[in-house]
Amino acid sequence: MQDVARAAGVSPMTVSNVVNNRPHVRESTRAKVLEAMDRLGYRVNVAARNLRAGRTQTLGLAVPEVDRPYFAELAARIIRHARAAGYRVAIEQTGANREDELEAIAWSRNSLYDGLILSAVALGQADRDLLRVDFPVVILGERIFEGPVDHVAMPNADGTRAATAHLIAHGCRRIALLTGPDLAEANVSSLRHEGYLRALREAGLPHRDGLVLRLPALDPEHGARGARRLAERGAGVDGLVAVTDSVALGAVRGLADAGLRVPEDVRVIGFDNILAGAYALPSLSTIDPDNEGMAARAVELLVRRIRGDATLGPPRDFTGPFRLVERESTAGRRPPRRTKRTAAPGR
Amino acid sequence: MQDVARAAGVSPMTVSNVVNNRPHVRESTRAKVLEAMDRLGYRVNVAARNLRAGRTQTLGLAVPEVDRPYFAELAARIIRHARAAGYRVAIEQTGANREDELEAIAWSRNSLYDGLILSAVALGQADRDLLRVDFPVVILGERIFEGPVDHVAMPNADGTRAATAHLIAHGCRRIALLTGPDLAEANVSSLRHEGYLRALREAGLPHRDGLVLRLPALDPEHGARGARRLAERGAGVDGLVAVTDSVALGAVRGLADAGLRVPEDVRVIGFDNILAGAYALPSLSTIDPDNEGMAARAVELLVRRIRGDATLGPPRDFTGPFRLVERESTAGRRPPRRTKRTAAPGR
DNA sequence: TTGAAAGCGCTAACAG
DNA sequence: CTGTTAGCGCTTTCAA
């Protein structure tokens, strides 16, 4: 910048003003500076700017794994909204473990990001105090009640309850649940598990322990394996709720491997409404937790906290609406009439 | 840091040495400093460190869209390898357009990242000179011949050629191609298109214009739409090559919508070996371009360039091997007996 | 083993 | 409209 200033015959300050499109620069001066910048191939040093300005115009986004479709789609949405608000997004991968989630917060505070959106899956009630930081953080997806930071939560229990009730309404009586590891903390798996139990209770159906499988990871591989195990046990399952769509898609596969058809033999429903579910065969029924709205709200909240918006008040919990998306995997024995969607629902 | 130094009764330099785990610090001093850091809740300011050190220990990764499974999986791999080499990764989204890809390079040079891995889809031969920058860049996926930077390329043409030959070997005679927009530049779509044509030629099969569909985007939605269009045309297609797995999965769906079964009526093969293909129904045959090897090599190359490794020589092109992964979508008329194995991912 | 001095490149605040 | 001054927090260099 010094060099550009010298070359253009102005002060570094004026160069700075031009670089940042600030007003009060005469057109002729601006032109001179731009010419010099161009000639010398000048590029701002963002590190210096960040240091001086004390902010980076960058939001951190910490997710368990970038290659799980739900989080990949979430990241794309967050990036879109952040960009619209003038921020870039840096993605951190936490591997779904508590230490890395806390580490993500610690790192973020090292003046790397102006704020952090944390898609927490391993943090729980007990970590409340660790979140008591003087740094804008929004927790996404989880519900750590009364936490010291803003939350954009999913209707986990209500969603799974609706999903389970949907299967019951379609005549299923022996409904299995594929869920995740059983941590002490309330998390996606336990909350969704709860919704499943509630729906059974409300319908007066017995809860059978053998129909609940806890998978070590929420991905298609474990979904397929779990579904196969259920089928091989001969539990007579006629409905299956998976706590995520990734698991549900794997489960459909696993059932097919065991010779069971979806939805004829077993109806399957997931949670998340990932894109792949709409194009799967059969297409996957699911709970849509208003992903777009959650992303928009998380970014909006975070940006307002960063800007010190006083009208926000103390940290709050937001839980959005959900919508049951009915597709082929839970369709009636006879496929619906709308020819386009009904072709080859089985296999 | 000043504060910590004062509190511990040492100089800032000593604090710095402790923070960075440098040797030559007496144990008792280290303990004193750590205690003070802890008590004051000290956090390094990475912006300042970056400015002073002139490097950020961060690699940029520019991909068209983070939520396309191929790129999401690529990102996860790059992050893993980078972390092993002591770097973090910041992901940029280019939206698959030329301006943003060039912009990614420009931004990266603003002392934000130490190097950039660019998964270029819109840059071509004509942009060679724009890549002539004094900054470590590795291009991934594309093949801009004789470019001024390192390339880790995919065996695009050879892969699609093998995929097409595979269909021919299975008796397909009217093989369609679902490819991407037809840019002037050589890109994924055009290179894979070329491989398809070569295989037809080598088998003495006629090339029919009506069997090649150029989709506006390489996603399941357009894949499904394209496949439906082909089916409705009554082109009598018995095989289908898609330039990516995402398109192929959509195509299977579209064919089903049109009442065609895969593989019985139409055999389908994709390219990329994304995870979802292994768990789809039917599981998707595909070309595996050694994704793991490509990611490892890209990171290794970039890191060596950053470190100024002189043994590397001038920029080079690397093209890895590929492997045809045969799954249900191209299986013989009778599905194979080994149901278990077909679901196993070819990772 | 520790410390002092200097400056990375930029911009806020104010002066001209 | 443009320039001067000062310093963000850290680390490289060299001396003690």
XYZ file of C-alpha atoms (C1' of nucleotides) in Angstrom:
726
model
C 0.000 0.000 0.000
C 2.920 2.280 0.736
C 4.219 1.504 -2.711
C 0.925 2.248 -4.362
C 0.682 5.497 -2.439
C 4.121 6.526 -3.563
C 3.466 5.503 -7.150
C 0.234 7.463 -7.226
C 1.701 10.410 -5.410
C -0.778 10.280 -2.558
C -0.814 9.122 1.061
C -1.507 5.531 2.136
C -4.693 6.800 3.695
C -6.036 7.861 0.371
C -5.220 4.480 -1.092
C -7.096 2.912 1.779
C -10.063 5.135 1.062
C -10.081 4.076 -2.556
C -9.695 0.393 -1.757
C -12.662 0.560 0.575
C -14.838 2.564 -1.752
C -15.168 5.326 0.736
C -16.670 8.616 -0.379
C -14.870 11.967 -0.343
C -12.260 10.985 -2.866
C -12.014 13.102 -5.985
C -12.618 11.149 -9.170
C -9.268 12.045 -10.639
C -7.453 10.928 -7.494
C -9.367 7.690 -7.417
C -8.441 7.014 -11.014
C -4.778 7.697 -10.342
C -4.797 5.308 -7.395
C -6.647 2.607 -9.236
C -4.199 2.870 -12.080
C -1.246 2.515 -9.719
C -2.879 -0.419 -7.941
C -3.436 -2.125 -11.212
C 0.064 -1.443 -12.468
C 1.711 -2.762 -9.329
C -0.671 -5.679 -8.978
C -1.652 -4.557 -5.528
C -3.760 -6.798 -3.250
C -5.001 -5.810 0.168
C -3.542 -7.765 3.025
C -6.581 -9.091 4.780
C -4.575 -10.247 7.777
C -3.458 -6.687 8.427
C -6.930 -5.357 7.901
C -8.371 -7.902 10.297
C -5.841 -7.042 12.917
C -6.379 -3.354 12.627
C -10.135 -3.478 12.305
C -10.647 -6.061 14.998
C -13.100 -7.970 12.852
C -12.884 -10.320 9.911
C -16.282 -10.217 8.225
C -16.176 -13.975 8.501
C -18.538 -16.295 10.324
C -17.429 -19.671 11.557
C -19.680 -22.646 10.957
C -18.902 -25.763 12.923
C -20.576 -28.963 11.793
C -19.915 -32.594 12.673
C -19.092 -33.685 9.144
C -19.206 -31.694 5.954
C -19.949 -34.723 3.845
C -23.176 -35.738 5.520
C -25.824 -34.426 3.157
C -27.797 -32.680 5.846
C -24.801 -30.647 6.962
C -23.587 -30.041 3.441
C -26.976 -28.614 2.540
C -27.038 -26.614 5.741
C -23.620 -25.181 4.958
C -24.730 -24.138 1.496
C -27.723 -22.334 2.960
C -25.683 -20.613 5.650
C -23.142 -19.484 3.076
C -25.891 -18.022 0.945
C -27.490 -16.073 3.765
C -24.161 -14.933 5.185
C -23.015 -13.669 1.834
C -26.188 -11.656 1.513
C -25.338 -10.039 4.836
C -21.782 -9.274 3.768
C -19.997 -12.118 5.508
C -17.991 -15.047 4.308
C -18.164 -18.412 6.036
C -15.389 -20.719 7.170
C -16.406 -24.283 7.859
C -14.950 -26.249 10.758
C -15.397 -29.963 11.149
C -15.933 -31.229 14.676
C -16.351 -34.935 14.043
C -19.349 -34.906 16.367
C -17.292 -34.967 19.510
C -17.546 -32.745 22.496
C -13.919 -31.664 22.672
C -13.859 -30.475 19.090
C -17.102 -28.618 19.519
C -15.691 -26.730 22.459
C -12.452 -26.292 20.578
C -14.384 -24.725 17.713
C -15.651 -22.086 20.097
C -12.198 -21.516 21.508
C -10.650 -21.120 18.087
C -13.368 -18.842 16.886
C -12.619 -16.445 19.666
C -9.039 -16.105 18.510
C -10.131 -13.193 16.367
C -10.597 -15.498 13.442
C -14.306 -15.058 13.070
C -16.738 -12.412 14.147
C -19.192 -15.036 15.327
C -19.855 -18.748 15.281
C -22.751 -20.938 14.265
C -22.316 -24.222 16.040
C -24.253 -27.213 14.898
C -23.796 -28.997 18.167
C -24.493 -32.648 18.519
C -22.295 -33.608 21.434
C -22.721 -30.656 23.760
C -25.395 -30.840 26.355
C -26.964 -29.296 29.376
C -23.781 -29.863 31.355
C -21.784 -27.665 29.030
C -23.953 -24.651 29.558
C -21.350 -22.783 31.471
C -18.699 -23.406 28.875
C -20.863 -21.536 26.424
C -20.873 -18.480 28.627
C -18.474 -16.593 26.426
C -18.175 -12.961 25.437
C -18.428 -13.866 21.809
C -21.426 -14.159 19.495
C -22.437 -17.794 19.209
C -25.619 -19.341 17.875
C -26.299 -22.996 18.525
C -28.116 -24.756 15.755
C -30.148 -27.915 15.955
C -29.752 -28.734 19.585
C -31.740 -27.564 22.470
C -29.632 -26.839 25.515
C -32.377 -25.347 27.590
C -31.815 -21.963 29.115
C -28.351 -21.783 27.684
C -26.384 -18.546 27.726
C -26.486 -18.247 23.938
C -29.107 -18.118 21.226
C -30.529 -21.351 19.925
C -32.229 -22.230 16.728
C -33.672 -25.589 17.546
C -35.450 -28.241 15.560
C -38.816 -29.637 16.537
C -37.105 -32.952 17.191
C -39.554 -34.694 19.441
C -42.662 -33.302 17.783
C -41.352 -34.180 14.351
C -40.634 -37.793 15.134
C -43.903 -38.051 16.957
C -45.704 -36.924 13.818
C -43.645 -39.310 11.707
C -44.509 -42.233 13.952
C -48.159 -41.248 14.098
C -48.155 -41.128 10.312
C -47.032 -44.753 10.167
C -49.611 -45.741 12.728
C -52.317 -44.029 10.685
C -51.217 -46.121 7.736
C -51.830 -49.276 9.683
C -48.335 -50.041 10.977
C -48.316 -51.776 14.336
C -44.779 -53.017 14.831
C -42.737 -49.893 14.272
C -38.988 -49.969 14.667
C -36.727 -47.012 15.441
C -33.222 -46.551 14.137
C -31.547 -44.012 16.345
C -28.043 -42.933 17.303
C -25.752 -43.631 20.214
C -27.248 -43.147 23.616
C -25.374 -40.312 25.237
C -26.155 -39.049 28.654
C -27.070 -35.696 27.187
C -30.234 -34.788 25.378
C -29.328 -34.834 21.712
C -30.879 -35.375 18.323
C -31.159 -39.090 18.902
C -32.623 -38.991 22.358
C -35.085 -36.211 21.566
C -36.317 -37.948 18.460
C -36.457 -41.215 20.348
C -38.715 -39.504 22.833
C -41.113 -38.392 20.098
C -41.338 -41.938 18.826
C -42.210 -43.240 22.276
C -44.797 -40.543 22.762
C -46.581 -41.428 19.549
C -46.680 -45.095 20.473
C -48.060 -44.248 23.874
C -50.697 -41.949 22.440
C -51.837 -44.681 20.085
C -51.907 -47.235 22.856
C -49.279 -49.362 21.152
C -46.827 -51.317 23.285
C -43.206 -50.286 23.268
C -40.969 -53.224 22.433
C -37.322 -52.884 23.327
C -36.233 -55.138 20.510
C -37.566 -52.679 17.959
C -35.226 -49.855 18.958
C -31.735 -50.054 17.496
C -28.973 -47.700 18.527
C -26.517 -47.183 15.687
C -22.958 -46.065 16.285
C -23.230 -43.472 13.503
C -26.050 -41.817 11.599
C -25.078 -42.742 8.069
C -26.431 -45.020 5.318
C -23.990 -47.789 6.087
C -25.184 -48.196 9.634
C -28.774 -47.654 8.581
C -28.517 -50.545 6.143
C -26.821 -52.767 8.665
C -29.400 -51.950 11.327
C -32.323 -52.651 9.039
C -30.831 -55.970 8.002
C -30.389 -56.938 11.611
C -34.013 -56.093 12.349
C -35.179 -58.135 9.377
C -33.020 -61.111 10.273
C -34.370 -61.129 13.784
C -37.771 -61.804 12.287
C -39.312 -59.118 14.424
C -42.168 -58.734 11.990
C -41.526 -55.029 11.572
C -44.100 -53.267 9.393
C -42.935 -49.696 9.907
C -39.596 -47.994 10.485
C -38.716 -44.550 11.757
C -35.162 -43.397 11.194
C -33.834 -40.390 13.077
C -32.243 -39.021 9.914
C -32.821 -39.366 6.195
C -29.306 -40.695 5.668
C -30.099 -43.553 7.993
C -33.502 -44.056 6.366
C -32.000 -44.334 2.887
C -29.552 -46.920 4.149
C -32.391 -48.737 5.874
C -34.400 -49.013 2.674
C -31.341 -50.575 1.128
C -30.851 -52.944 4.030
C -34.478 -54.048 3.923
C -34.172 -54.760 0.217
C -31.081 -56.865 0.905
C -33.186 -58.857 3.334
C -35.900 -59.301 0.744
C -38.357 -56.788 2.196
C -40.014 -54.209 -0.014
C -40.690 -50.579 0.883
C -43.479 -49.583 1.316
C -45.313 -52.865 0.653
C -43.722 -54.842 3.494
C -42.306 -52.071 5.609
C -43.116 -48.381 5.528
C -40.140 -46.126 6.144
C -39.922 -42.497 7.169
C -36.892 -40.314 7.866
C -36.154 -36.864 9.240
C -34.395 -33.816 7.713
C -35.709 -33.676 4.175
C -32.372 -33.947 2.426
C -32.379 -33.558 -1.308
C -31.467 -37.161 -2.074
C -34.635 -38.423 -0.421
C -36.794 -36.816 -3.063
C -35.021 -38.682 -5.862
C -34.566 -42.007 -4.156
C -36.434 -45.109 -5.215
C -38.824 -45.274 -3.483
C -38.818 -41.580 -2.709
C -38.467 -41.020 1.000
C -41.174 -39.688 3.265
C -39.704 -37.398 5.863
C -40.062 -34.566 8.326
C -39.001 -31.209 6.911
C -37.819 -29.063 9.822
C -37.847 -25.850 7.764
C -34.173 -25.999 6.947
C -34.277 -22.787 5.004
C -35.901 -20.879 7.816
C -33.462 -22.228 10.373
C -30.451 -21.200 8.314
C -31.880 -17.752 7.683
C -32.693 -17.203 11.318
C -29.334 -18.457 12.568
C -27.447 -16.068 10.322
C -29.748 -13.183 11.082
C -29.444 -13.707 14.825
C -25.697 -14.024 14.710
C -25.227 -10.957 12.574
C -27.434 -8.895 14.841
C -25.481 -10.069 17.885
C -22.237 -9.161 16.159
C -23.536 -5.719 15.386
C -24.549 -5.360 19.002
C -28.225 -4.985 18.205
C -29.698 -4.061 21.588
C -33.282 -4.775 20.562
C -32.549 -8.497 20.705
C -32.583 -8.823 24.456
C -31.191 -11.861 26.250
C -30.376 -15.120 24.466
C -33.426 -16.933 23.236
C -34.564 -20.302 21.981
C -36.308 -20.508 18.647
C -38.010 -23.631 17.482
C -39.364 -23.565 13.984
C -42.312 -25.352 12.457
C -42.078 -28.694 10.695
C -43.919 -30.298 7.882
C -44.521 -33.956 7.143
C -43.535 -34.719 3.564
C -45.397 -37.760 2.360
C -43.699 -39.666 -0.417
C -43.574 -43.207 -1.741
C -41.820 -44.887 1.150
C -44.966 -44.617 3.258
C -47.551 -44.701 0.500
C -50.657 -46.879 0.693
C -50.632 -50.430 -0.566
C -52.003 -49.163 -3.808
C -49.929 -46.349 -5.192
C -51.754 -43.045 -5.560
C -53.309 -42.214 -8.894
C -50.953 -39.411 -9.899
C -49.130 -41.392 -12.568
C -45.947 -39.361 -12.644
C -44.937 -40.132 -9.114
C -46.250 -43.642 -8.876
C -44.288 -45.495 -11.497
C -42.341 -48.340 -9.991
C -42.722 -47.484 -6.358
C -41.370 -50.832 -5.347
C -38.567 -52.384 -7.144
C -0.191 -11.004 25.687
C 1.318 -7.917 27.286
C -1.030 -8.426 30.191
C -0.092 -12.041 30.578
C 3.586 -11.137 30.467
C 3.110 -8.534 33.134
C 1.054 -10.861 35.301
C 3.643 -13.603 35.017
C 6.533 -11.237 35.470
C 8.158 -12.117 32.169
C 8.503 -10.541 28.750
C 5.933 -10.922 25.977
C 8.512 -12.894 24.083
C 8.549 -15.574 26.711
C 4.795 -15.782 26.650
C 4.990 -16.210 22.907
C 7.489 -19.009 23.354
C 5.201 -20.765 25.757
C 2.138 -20.340 23.576
C 3.968 -21.864 20.645
C 5.465 -24.720 22.615
C 8.943 -23.638 21.767
C 11.821 -25.249 23.606
C 14.320 -23.381 25.764
C 11.799 -22.332 28.344
C 12.435 -23.395 31.904
C 9.674 -25.550 33.320
C 8.988 -23.227 36.205
C 8.700 -20.246 33.876
C 6.379 -22.145 31.594
C 4.157 -23.050 34.511
C 4.007 -19.451 35.700
C 3.039 -18.260 32.251
C 0.427 -20.963 31.758
C -1.093 -20.086 35.074
C -1.300 -16.418 34.164
C -2.775 -17.259 30.764
C -5.387 -19.382 32.375
C -6.227 -16.840 35.031
C -6.625 -14.012 32.542
C -8.423 -16.153 30.012
C -5.851 -15.343 27.380
C -6.386 -16.304 23.735
C -3.889 -15.728 20.969
C -4.955 -13.273 18.349
C -4.619 -15.217 15.151
C -5.049 -12.136 13.005
C -1.974 -10.590 14.558
C -0.030 -13.793 14.255
C -0.975 -14.123 10.614
C 0.085 -10.593 9.902
C 3.399 -10.931 11.606
C 4.191 -14.418 10.395
C 3.081 -13.803 6.823
C 1.261 -17.114 6.723
C -1.985 -18.452 8.065
C -1.589 -22.244 8.177
C -4.827 -22.301 6.245
C -5.514 -23.720 2.819
C -8.323 -22.425 0.682
C -10.537 -24.930 -1.081
C -12.757 -23.576 -3.806
C -15.533 -25.834 -5.024
C -18.579 -25.135 -7.178
C -21.127 -26.137 -4.546
C -20.539 -27.558 -1.115
C -23.804 -29.439 -1.124
C -23.151 -31.584 -4.158
C -22.159 -34.921 -2.667
C -19.052 -35.256 -4.760
C -17.670 -31.942 -3.556
C -18.815 -32.463 0.006
C -16.950 -35.750 0.108
C -13.955 -34.156 -1.556
C -13.948 -31.396 1.037
C -14.039 -33.903 3.876
C -11.055 -35.723 2.405
C -9.080 -32.539 1.830
C -9.783 -31.398 5.374
C -8.542 -34.701 6.715
C -5.296 -34.640 4.760
C -4.691 -30.971 5.429
C -5.171 -31.409 9.122
C -2.628 -34.201 9.104
C -0.183 -31.770 7.533
C -0.919 -29.072 10.094
C -3.261 -26.912 8.051
C -6.845 -25.929 8.420
C -9.117 -25.550 5.403
C -11.483 -22.755 4.480
C -14.073 -23.609 1.879
C -15.114 -21.143 -0.790
C -18.110 -21.647 -3.000
C -17.739 -20.575 -6.622
C -21.123 -21.516 -7.996
C -19.384 -23.083 -10.980
C -18.815 -19.804 -12.719
C -15.656 -18.453 -14.182
C -15.656 -15.101 -12.413
C -15.982 -16.626 -8.988
C -13.272 -19.151 -9.693
C -10.881 -16.375 -10.632
C -12.115 -14.365 -7.686
C -11.273 -17.276 -5.415
C -7.693 -17.078 -6.577
C -7.607 -13.322 -6.124
C -9.002 -13.533 -2.608
C -6.695 -16.314 -1.624
C -3.727 -14.169 -2.447
C -4.861 -11.522 -0.019
C -2.806 -13.261 2.642
C -5.836 -15.203 3.738
C -4.560 -18.610 2.813
C -1.137 -20.054 2.247
C -2.314 -21.873 -0.835
C -5.421 -22.760 -2.794
C -6.925 -25.960 -4.099
C -9.261 -25.002 -6.878
C -11.789 -27.492 -8.087
C -12.252 -25.708 -11.346
C -15.134 -26.441 -13.598
C -15.494 -23.222 -15.533
C -11.892 -22.280 -16.182
C -10.340 -23.429 -19.371
C -7.378 -23.312 -21.660
C -8.009 -19.636 -22.286
C -7.523 -18.786 -18.642
C -4.051 -20.231 -18.484
C -2.408 -16.867 -18.165
C -4.685 -15.791 -15.372
C -3.359 -18.690 -13.371
C 0.167 -17.431 -13.716
C 0.326 -16.166 -10.159
C 3.071 -16.076 -7.579
C 0.971 -18.085 -5.200
C 0.666 -21.822 -4.618
C -2.364 -23.139 -6.464
C -3.339 -26.683 -7.333
C -6.122 -27.269 -9.811
C -8.208 -30.299 -9.098
C -10.345 -32.237 -11.506
C -9.786 -30.297 -14.653
C -7.116 -30.628 -17.165
C -5.906 -27.305 -18.462
C -3.037 -28.607 -20.465
C 0.352 -27.121 -19.881
C -1.007 -24.733 -17.337
C 1.307 -22.710 -15.126
C 0.169 -24.535 -11.998
C -0.009 -28.098 -10.771
C -2.961 -30.216 -11.789
C -4.446 -33.271 -10.262
C -6.696 -34.438 -13.028
C -9.286 -37.139 -13.351
C -9.195 -39.756 -16.037
C -12.333 -38.215 -17.464
C -12.315 -39.470 -21.005
C -10.845 -42.866 -20.216
C -13.290 -43.382 -17.389
C -16.379 -42.668 -19.431
C -14.977 -44.726 -22.242
C -14.681 -47.688 -19.880
C -18.164 -47.048 -18.530
C -19.628 -47.000 -22.010
C -17.668 -50.068 -23.060
C -19.006 -51.818 -19.973
C -22.572 -51.184 -21.113
C -21.744 -52.359 -24.606
C -20.228 -55.538 -23.205
C -23.504 -56.129 -21.414
C -25.359 -56.001 -24.682
C -26.551 -52.395 -24.737
C -26.803 -50.952 -28.224
C -28.715 -47.701 -27.854
C -26.749 -45.915 -25.188
C -27.729 -42.436 -24.104
C -25.471 -39.846 -22.503
C -26.560 -37.317 -19.910
C -23.961 -34.604 -19.850
C -23.620 -30.997 -18.786
C -23.795 -27.683 -20.579
C -21.656 -27.392 -23.645
C -19.072 -24.734 -22.895
C -16.427 -23.716 -25.336
C -13.785 -24.947 -22.926
C -12.779 -28.481 -22.268
C -14.480 -29.397 -19.018
C -15.797 -32.387 -17.148
C -18.764 -32.673 -19.440
C -16.947 -32.357 -22.715
C -14.107 -34.670 -21.711
C -16.482 -37.339 -20.506
C -18.583 -36.847 -23.607
C -15.491 -37.538 -25.635
C -14.875 -40.827 -23.831
C -18.421 -41.900 -24.572
C -18.008 -41.172 -28.269
C -14.714 -42.991 -28.388
C -16.211 -46.144 -26.889
C -19.059 -46.097 -29.388
C -16.629 -45.653 -32.236
C -14.402 -48.454 -31.028
C -17.382 -50.781 -30.845
C -18.558 -49.763 -34.283
C -21.814 -48.412 -32.895
C -23.419 -45.418 -34.590
C -23.530 -42.160 -32.721
C -27.064 -40.812 -32.573
C -27.464 -37.152 -31.750
C -30.822 -37.706 -30.128
C -29.253 -39.866 -27.468
C -27.061 -37.104 -26.062
C -28.777 -34.742 -23.668
C -27.094 -31.645 -22.328
C -28.418 -30.773 -18.902
C -28.217 -27.254 -17.491
C -26.914 -28.570 -14.179
C -25.383 -31.807 -12.936
C -27.821 -32.668 -10.191
C -30.479 -35.331 -9.564
C -33.320 -33.055 -10.548
C -31.989 -32.481 -14.026
C -30.895 -36.084 -14.292
C -34.437 -37.225 -13.589
C -35.910 -34.740 -16.013
C -33.448 -35.708 -18.735
C -34.110 -39.411 -18.338
C -37.860 -38.829 -18.512
C -37.443 -36.840 -21.674
C -35.409 -39.629 -23.252
C -37.989 -42.192 -22.272
C -40.878 -40.138 -23.570
C -39.159 -39.679 -26.896
C -39.387 -43.411 -27.315
C -35.760 -43.573 -28.326
C -35.556 -47.190 -27.262
C -32.641 -46.532 -24.971
C -31.189 -49.661 -23.374
C -28.188 -48.108 -21.658
C -27.414 -44.764 -20.074
C -24.145 -43.120 -19.159
C -24.345 -40.140 -16.813
C -21.366 -37.849 -16.409
C -21.811 -37.808 -12.637
C -23.361 -40.086 -10.041
C -25.723 -37.343 -8.915
C -27.137 -37.193 -12.413
C -27.227 -40.978 -12.632
C -29.220 -41.312 -9.418
C -31.705 -38.778 -10.713
C -31.842 -40.620 -14.015
C -32.726 -43.915 -12.349
C -35.562 -42.075 -10.678
C -36.684 -40.489 -13.930
C -36.665 -43.793 -15.744
C -38.788 -45.318 -13.007
C -41.238 -42.450 -13.382
C -41.501 -43.352 -17.050
C -42.122 -46.970 -16.208
C -38.654 -48.241 -17.102
C -36.741 -50.517 -14.751
C -33.035 -50.393 -14.020
C -31.193 -52.577 -14.949
C -33.816 -54.772 -16.632
C -34.929 -52.234 -19.235
C -32.079 -49.755 -19.097
C -28.635 -50.210 -17.615
C -27.253 -47.112 -15.946
C -23.732 -46.145 -14.983
C -22.412 -42.971 -13.374
C -19.061 -41.411 -12.573
C -17.451 -40.308 -9.278
C -18.317 -43.102 -6.863
C -20.156 -40.993 -4.339
C -21.229 -42.711 -1.178
C -24.953 -42.552 -1.900
C -24.539 -44.660 -5.030
C -23.496 -47.672 -2.978
C -26.711 -47.562 -0.959
C -29.124 -46.637 -3.698
C -31.727 -49.037 -4.996
C -30.550 -50.366 -7.351
C -26.987 -49.706 -6.236
C -25.188 -47.610 -8.809
C -22.388 -48.836 -11.024
C -19.821 -46.138 -11.476
C -16.288 -45.078 -12.258
C -14.166 -44.538 -9.174
C -11.511 -41.960 -10.041
C -9.470 -42.689 -6.914
C -10.943 -39.832 -4.947
C -8.826 -40.587 -1.933
C -5.621 -40.552 -3.911
C -6.525 -37.316 -5.653
C -7.244 -35.546 -2.386
C -4.048 -36.825 -0.810
C -1.967 -35.808 -3.771
C -3.530 -32.363 -4.083
C -2.815 -31.562 -0.444
C 0.669 -33.002 -0.599
C 1.531 -31.033 -3.723
C 0.165 -27.797 -2.360
C 1.926 -28.148 0.965
C 5.212 -28.865 -0.737
C 4.796 -25.819 -2.969
C 4.017 -23.695 0.051
C 7.145 -24.930 1.771
C 9.109 -24.101 -1.331
C 10.160 -27.676 -1.931
C 12.653 -27.332 -4.768
C 12.642 -31.007 -5.641
C 9.216 -30.608 -7.204
C 10.367 -28.906 -10.362
C 7.985 -27.086 -12.691
C 4.203 -27.457 -12.450
C 3.000 -30.868 -13.479
C -0.122 -32.727 -14.486
C -1.067 -35.818 -12.555
C -3.782 -38.138 -13.720
C -4.661 -40.926 -11.389
C -5.976 -44.382 -12.116
C -9.639 -45.269 -12.176
C -11.614 -48.345 -11.365
C -14.936 -49.513 -12.712
C -17.239 -50.370 -9.823
C -19.852 -52.819 -10.998
C -23.063 -52.778 -8.993
C -26.710 -53.588 -9.556
C -27.583 -50.813 -11.997
C -25.667 -52.574 -14.763
C -26.047 -56.145 -13.575
C -27.222 -58.983 -15.794
C -30.909 -59.589 -16.329
C -30.942 -61.730 -13.202
C -29.777 -59.786 -10.160
C -26.600 -61.241 -8.714
C -26.860 -63.650 -5.825
C -24.467 -61.806 -3.597
C -26.873 -59.270 -2.235
C -24.613 -58.403 0.663
C -21.656 -57.366 -1.404
C -23.465 -55.079 -3.746
C -24.309 -52.788 -0.920
C -20.730 -52.455 0.214
C -19.267 -49.086 -0.658
C -16.269 -49.073 -2.911
C -14.509 -46.493 -0.841
C 17.152 -19.384 28.980
C 15.186 -14.763 28.603
C 14.458 -9.953 26.928
C 14.499 -5.452 23.935
C 13.600 -3.442 19.788
C 11.345 -3.216 15.614
C 7.829 -3.686 12.325
C 4.298 -6.836 9.588
C 0.153 -3.656 6.530
C -3.572 -1.523 7.560
C -7.028 2.135 9.219
C -9.329 5.331 13.196
C -9.087 9.794 14.554
C -8.116 13.986 13.759
C -5.686 17.923 11.492
C -5.032 20.619 7.504
C -10.803 16.277 -0.144
C -6.177 14.564 1.612
C -2.392 13.757 4.948
C -0.221 12.734 9.679
C 0.154 10.111 13.584
C -0.244 6.189 16.059
C -0.939 1.454 17.177
C -3.764 -3.199 16.493
C -0.920 -8.071 18.852
C 2.280 -10.729 17.549
C 7.039 -12.729 16.335
C 11.855 -12.281 14.101
C 16.344 -10.937 15.229
C 19.829 -10.259 17.997
C 21.798 -9.276 22.386
C 22.235 -10.308 27.307
